[in-house]
Amino acid sequence: MKTMSFKTFTFPQNPGKIEVLTRTMISTAHCPEFGPVLQHLGPRGRTITGSGVFYGAKAREHFVQLETLLLEGAPGLLTIPSLGQVVAFLADLSLIEEGDGSILRYSFRFEEVMSATDKEGTRYVN
């Protein structure tokens, strides 16, 4: 199995949970005498969320490396185990520290950049 990675950062172990939300854009307009009219505007970028644990002597170093990529504010290649790769922004990163600081629970949210993917339906890059 591949290891999850984002830009230059490779997770030391895969997150315990990864969730991919695929959505489309639907617009609602009110048409007099007919009521609401819905229109499909096409796919939206996927949202990839998850959580895991960094542990050991390098736990904080791993979190700081990932946080640095968040603060860069630029998209990059995200490799998702068993799914492939997408271009995405790291949008959120949270941390819960346990014990003596050698166990760091984290969660993340990535937002896919649609313009950088194949619009023919196969948007994962292998």
Tab-separated table of C-alpha atoms in Angstrom:
chain	number	residue	atom	x	y	z
A	1	MET	CA	0.000	0.000	0.000
A	2	LYS	CA	1.211	3.493	-0.790
A	3	THR	CA	1.928	5.982	1.954
A	4	MET	CA	-0.041	9.238	2.012
A	5	SER	CA	1.970	12.299	1.044
A	6	PHE	CA	1.506	15.982	0.277
A	7	LYS	CA	4.120	17.939	-1.663
A	8	THR	CA	7.449	17.167	0.062
A	9	PHE	CA	5.894	15.602	3.189
A	10	THR	CA	5.357	11.850	3.459
A	11	PHE	CA	3.299	10.732	6.437
A	12	PRO	CA	5.377	8.393	8.638
A	13	GLN	CA	2.319	6.104	8.765
A	14	ASN	CA	-0.985	6.464	6.957
A	15	PRO	CA	-3.758	8.335	8.776
A	16	GLY	CA	-6.165	6.051	10.631
A	17	LYS	CA	-9.130	7.638	8.853
A	18	ILE	CA	-9.452	9.183	5.383
A	19	GLU	CA	-12.765	10.412	3.989
A	20	VAL	CA	-13.335	11.719	0.449
A	21	LEU	CA	-16.422	13.852	-0.195
A	22	THR	CA	-17.406	14.255	-3.860
A	23	ARG	CA	-19.975	16.952	-4.643
A	24	THR	CA	-21.606	18.764	-7.522
A	25	MET	CA	-22.775	22.354	-7.757
A	26	ILE	CA	-26.535	22.846	-7.870
A	27	SER	CA	-28.042	26.288	-8.357
A	28	THR	CA	-31.572	27.174	-7.283
A	29	ALA	CA	-33.501	30.016	-8.877
A	30	HIS	CA	-37.067	31.080	-8.277
A	31	CYS	CA	-39.205	31.173	-11.405
A	32	PRO	CA	-42.494	33.121	-11.042
A	33	GLU	CA	-45.555	30.868	-11.384
A	34	PHE	CA	-43.375	27.714	-11.468
A	35	GLY	CA	-41.532	27.880	-8.140
A	36	PRO	CA	-37.916	26.850	-7.547
A	37	VAL	CA	-35.895	25.612	-10.519
A	38	LEU	CA	-32.720	23.578	-9.976
A	39	GLN	CA	-29.792	23.563	-12.376
A	40	HIS	CA	-26.785	21.261	-12.303
A	41	LEU	CA	-23.624	23.360	-12.796
A	42	GLY	CA	-21.076	20.548	-12.788
A	43	PRO	CA	-18.698	18.904	-10.339
A	44	ARG	CA	-16.982	20.666	-7.453
A	45	GLY	CA	-13.567	19.815	-6.159
A	46	ARG	CA	-13.484	16.983	-3.657
A	47	THR	CA	-12.859	17.488	0.037
A	48	ILE	CA	-10.446	15.011	1.631
A	49	THR	CA	-10.553	14.856	5.429
A	50	GLY	CA	-8.919	12.527	7.889
A	51	SER	CA	-7.124	12.015	11.143
A	52	GLY	CA	-4.224	10.100	12.575
A	53	VAL	CA	-1.418	10.055	15.120
A	54	PHE	CA	2.201	11.137	15.060
A	55	TYR	CA	4.155	9.464	17.833
A	56	GLY	CA	7.696	9.085	19.058
A	57	ALA	CA	10.653	11.439	19.235
A	58	LYS	CA	9.888	13.025	15.835
A	59	ALA	CA	6.143	13.533	16.405
A	60	ARG	CA	6.366	17.312	16.772
A	61	GLU	CA	8.807	17.602	13.855
A	62	HIS	CA	6.325	15.772	11.591
A	63	PHE	CA	3.476	18.065	12.620
A	64	VAL	CA	5.587	21.211	12.118
A	65	GLN	CA	6.595	20.047	8.617
A	66	LEU	CA	2.942	19.611	7.677
A	67	GLU	CA	1.965	22.918	9.298
A	68	THR	CA	4.688	24.684	7.288
A	69	LEU	CA	3.113	23.397	4.061
A	70	LEU	CA	-0.288	24.708	5.219
A	71	LEU	CA	1.174	28.162	5.843
A	72	GLU	CA	2.760	28.260	2.353
A	73	GLY	CA	-0.781	28.630	1.013
A	74	ALA	CA	-0.068	26.897	-2.298
A	75	PRO	CA	-1.589	23.751	-3.797
A	76	GLY	CA	0.418	20.595	-4.281
A	77	LEU	CA	0.214	16.956	-5.251
A	78	LEU	CA	-1.676	14.886	-2.654
A	79	THR	CA	-1.223	11.117	-2.794
A	80	ILE	CA	-4.131	9.255	-1.202
A	81	PRO	CA	-3.528	5.568	-0.404
A	82	SER	CA	-5.512	3.185	-2.642
A	83	LEU	CA	-7.027	6.100	-4.610
A	84	GLY	CA	-4.238	7.915	-6.448
A	85	GLN	CA	-3.228	11.547	-6.643
A	86	VAL	CA	-5.015	14.895	-6.854
A	87	VAL	CA	-3.842	18.492	-6.780
A	88	ALA	CA	-5.120	20.102	-3.587
A	89	PHE	CA	-4.732	22.826	-0.990
A	90	LEU	CA	-4.132	21.875	2.642
A	91	ALA	CA	-6.987	23.943	4.085
A	92	ASP	CA	-7.137	22.926	7.776
A	93	LEU	CA	-4.834	21.205	10.237
A	94	SER	CA	-5.555	20.598	13.913
A	95	LEU	CA	-3.571	19.116	16.779
A	96	ILE	CA	-4.384	17.437	20.085
A	97	GLU	CA	-1.370	16.704	22.272
A	98	GLU	CA	-1.454	13.799	24.714
A	99	GLY	CA	0.790	12.670	27.537
A	100	ASP	CA	4.338	13.951	27.502
A	101	GLY	CA	4.036	15.355	23.966
A	102	SER	CA	5.201	12.198	22.234
A	103	ILE	CA	1.662	11.417	21.021
A	104	LEU	CA	0.133	14.039	18.722
A	105	ARG	CA	-3.322	13.438	17.286
A	106	TYR	CA	-3.961	15.444	14.143
A	107	SER	CA	-6.765	16.006	11.681
A	108	PHE	CA	-6.697	17.629	8.249
A	109	ARG	CA	-8.820	18.905	5.382
A	110	PHE	CA	-7.651	19.156	1.788
A	111	GLU	CA	-9.607	20.897	-0.988
A	112	GLU	CA	-9.062	19.661	-4.542
A	113	VAL	CA	-8.091	22.134	-7.281
A	114	MET	CA	-10.468	21.277	-10.130
A	115	SER	CA	-8.582	23.172	-12.849
A	116	ALA	CA	-5.565	20.895	-12.333
A	117	THR	CA	-7.443	17.630	-12.872
A	118	ASP	CA	-8.842	15.695	-15.801
A	119	LYS	CA	-12.416	16.853	-16.405
A	120	GLU	CA	-13.344	13.653	-18.263
A	121	GLY	CA	-14.394	11.839	-15.105
A	122	THR	CA	-11.095	10.161	-14.190
A	123	ARG	CA	-9.736	12.886	-11.962
A	124	TYR	CA	-7.256	10.788	-9.995
A	125	VAL	CA	-3.781	10.897	-11.468
A	126	ASN	CA	-1.926	7.583	-11.230
